[in-house]
Tab-separated table of C-alpha atoms in Angstrom:
chain	number	residue	atom	x	y	z
A	1	MET	CA	0.000	0.000	0.000
A	2	VAL	CA	1.334	3.365	-0.984
A	3	ILE	CA	0.111	6.619	0.441
A	4	LYS	CA	-0.457	9.184	-2.307
A	5	VAL	CA	-0.061	12.850	-1.448
A	6	PHE	CA	-1.379	15.198	-4.094
A	7	LEU	CA	0.447	18.507	-3.944
A	8	ALA	CA	1.246	21.565	-6.024
A	9	SER	CA	4.947	22.057	-6.682
A	10	SER	CA	4.475	25.614	-7.909
A	11	SER	CA	1.809	26.948	-5.567
A	12	GLY	CA	1.889	30.678	-4.977
A	13	SER	CA	0.282	30.199	-1.564
A	14	THR	CA	2.693	29.960	1.348
A	15	ALA	CA	-0.103	28.419	3.456
A	16	ILE	CA	-0.483	25.550	0.982
A	17	LYS	CA	3.305	25.081	0.814
A	18	LYS	CA	3.533	24.893	4.612
A	19	LYS	CA	0.684	22.389	4.808
A	20	GLN	CA	2.308	20.209	2.137
A	21	GLN	CA	5.672	20.334	3.939
A	22	ASP	CA	3.995	19.470	7.238
A	23	VAL	CA	2.319	16.370	5.783
A	24	LEU	CA	5.432	15.155	3.946
A	25	GLY	CA	7.716	15.833	6.917
A	26	PHE	CA	5.461	13.906	9.268
A	27	LEU	CA	5.190	10.941	6.906
A	28	GLU	CA	9.001	10.903	6.578
A	29	ALA	CA	9.438	11.091	10.352
A	30	LEU	CA	7.189	8.039	10.756
A	31	LYS	CA	8.997	6.303	7.875
A	32	ILE	CA	5.725	5.847	5.999
A	33	GLU	CA	6.189	5.152	2.294
A	34	TYR	CA	4.429	7.718	0.134
A	35	ALA	CA	4.335	9.060	-3.396
A	36	GLN	CA	4.156	12.754	-4.250
A	37	LEU	CA	1.812	13.453	-7.137
A	38	ASP	CA	2.108	16.960	-8.530
A	39	ILE	CA	-1.131	18.562	-9.692
A	40	ALA	CA	0.571	21.741	-10.941
A	41	SER	CA	2.578	20.126	-13.708
A	42	ASN	CA	0.466	17.053	-14.405
A	43	GLU	CA	-3.114	17.524	-15.618
A	44	GLU	CA	-3.838	13.804	-15.221
A	45	ASN	CA	-2.968	13.948	-11.493
A	46	ARG	CA	-5.077	17.088	-11.049
A	47	MET	CA	-8.123	15.531	-12.708
A	48	TRP	CA	-7.763	12.236	-10.796
A	49	MET	CA	-7.522	14.084	-7.469
A	50	ARG	CA	-10.540	16.292	-8.206
A	51	GLU	CA	-12.653	13.336	-9.315
A	52	ASN	CA	-11.764	11.149	-6.324
A	53	VAL	CA	-12.193	13.564	-3.431
A	54	PRO	CA	-15.681	12.761	-2.077
A	55	GLY	CA	-18.319	15.423	-2.691
A	56	ASP	CA	-18.879	16.129	1.006
A	57	MET	CA	-15.154	16.856	1.430
A	58	LYS	CA	-14.944	19.366	-1.409
A	59	PRO	CA	-15.061	23.092	-0.656
A	60	SER	CA	-18.051	25.153	-1.770
A	61	ASN	CA	-16.382	25.987	-5.115
A	62	GLY	CA	-15.982	22.246	-5.787
A	63	ILE	CA	-12.206	22.357	-6.287
A	64	PRO	CA	-10.205	20.682	-3.498
A	65	LEU	CA	-6.852	22.270	-2.692
A	66	PRO	CA	-3.643	20.351	-1.997
A	67	PRO	CA	-2.533	18.528	-0.047
A	68	GLN	CA	-5.050	15.703	-0.503
A	69	ILE	CA	-4.134	12.286	0.874
A	70	PHE	CA	-5.104	8.852	-0.449
A	71	ASN	CA	-4.197	5.281	0.422
A	72	GLU	CA	-3.972	3.844	-3.100
A	73	GLU	CA	-7.494	4.623	-4.417
A	74	ASN	CA	-9.073	5.250	-0.987
A	75	TYR	CA	-9.501	8.849	0.113
A	76	CYS	CA	-8.010	9.569	3.550
A	77	GLY	CA	-8.499	13.326	3.844
A	78	ASP	CA	-7.128	16.814	3.407
A	79	TYR	CA	-4.689	18.761	5.560
A	80	GLU	CA	-7.234	19.578	8.263
A	81	THR	CA	-8.285	15.961	8.754
A	82	PHE	CA	-4.615	14.886	8.676
A	83	PHE	CA	-3.767	17.508	11.295
A	84	ASN	CA	-6.631	16.311	13.523
A	85	ALA	CA	-5.433	12.708	13.208
A	86	LYS	CA	-1.909	13.833	14.065
A	87	GLU	CA	-3.160	15.673	17.162
A	88	GLU	CA	-5.161	12.606	18.235
A	89	ASN	CA	-2.171	10.311	17.623
A	90	SER	CA	-4.218	8.325	15.094
A	91	VAL	CA	-2.322	8.971	11.844
A	92	TYR	CA	-1.969	5.262	11.062
A	93	GLU	CA	-5.712	4.749	11.387
A	94	PHE	CA	-6.338	7.896	9.311
A	95	LEU	CA	-4.097	6.491	6.564
A	96	GLY	CA	-5.641	3.019	6.775
A	97	LEU	CA	-2.349	1.490	7.885
A	98	THR	CA	-1.470	-0.904	10.682
A	99	PRO	CA	0.711	0.821	13.287
A	100	PRO	CA	4.165	-0.698	13.750
A	101	PRO	CA	4.808	-2.791	16.875
A	102	GLY	CA	5.429	-0.614	19.904
A	103	PHE	CA	3.668	2.441	18.474
A	104	LYS	CA	1.727	4.330	21.144
A	105	LYS	CA	-1.981	3.816	20.726
A	106	ALA	CA	-4.373	6.700	20.251
A	107	PRO	CA	-5.659	8.272	23.460
A	108	PRO	CA	-8.810	6.837	25.032
A	109	THR	CA	-12.123	7.460	23.310
A	110	GLU	CA	-14.602	10.021	24.614
A	111	GLU	CA	-16.637	7.254	26.237
A	112	GLU	CA	-13.587	6.045	28.157
A	113	VAL	CA	-12.760	9.565	29.274
A	114	GLN	CA	-16.286	10.785	30.099
A	115	ASP	CA	-16.255	9.629	33.714
A	116	GLY	CA	-13.126	11.611	34.624
A	117	GLU	CA	-13.432	14.340	32.028
A	118	GLU	CA	-15.090	17.006	34.147
A	119	GLU	CA	-12.619	16.514	36.967
A	120	GLY	CA	-9.659	16.656	34.551
A	121	ASP	CA	-10.976	19.808	32.886
A	122	TYR	CA	-11.428	21.451	36.279
A	123	ASP	CA	-7.863	20.582	37.270
A	124	ARG	CA	-6.451	22.012	34.025
A	125	GLU	CA	-8.404	25.236	34.400
A	126	GLU	CA	-7.280	25.555	37.989
A	127	ASP	CA	-3.627	24.998	37.027
A	128	ASP	CA	-3.777	27.293	33.988
A	129	ALA	CA	-5.536	30.239	35.567
A	130	PRO	CA	-5.870	30.189	39.342
A	131	VAL	CA	-8.510	32.803	40.074
A	132	SER	CA	-10.172	33.252	43.421
A	133	GLU	CA	-13.566	34.813	43.940
A	134	GLU	CA	-11.815	37.861	45.391
A	135	GLY	CA	-9.652	38.167	42.259
A	136	GLU	CA	-12.751	38.081	40.040
A	137	GLU	CA	-14.378	40.812	42.092
A	138	ALA	CA	-11.218	42.929	41.904
A	139	GLU	CA	-11.123	42.575	38.110
A	140	GLU	CA	-14.757	43.644	37.820
A	141	ALA	CA	-14.105	46.676	40.016
A	142	GLU	CA	-11.180	47.744	37.806
A	143	ASP	CA	-13.325	47.645	34.651
């Protein structure tokens, strides 16, 4: 299985270039085999990408922007969905690949976390911004 990353080699958008570099760099870091398919210099690649991105994943103008990621013929997602998978430590699942032995599993699902979620959120808020009732009143008085 080869991961296909559709990108634009001559994009004028620095945002697109950064997104493409982020995807490729992460795949290289994980030693995941991939193929770069340029849509700027190859009309066939551009047409294939546009035809194979599912309708619900296309922007309102109907033209998906690079990078777009496929596992062979199966659509995986765009940069935003890749980024979300990266943040959730589920890139292998996103790509439809089996994680290598010893790879850290994705964090627990929402159902597994629900019981302790409120307590954990409270602790984080308390650590991030310790505010007492007196401090809140003082802030209101200053305004």
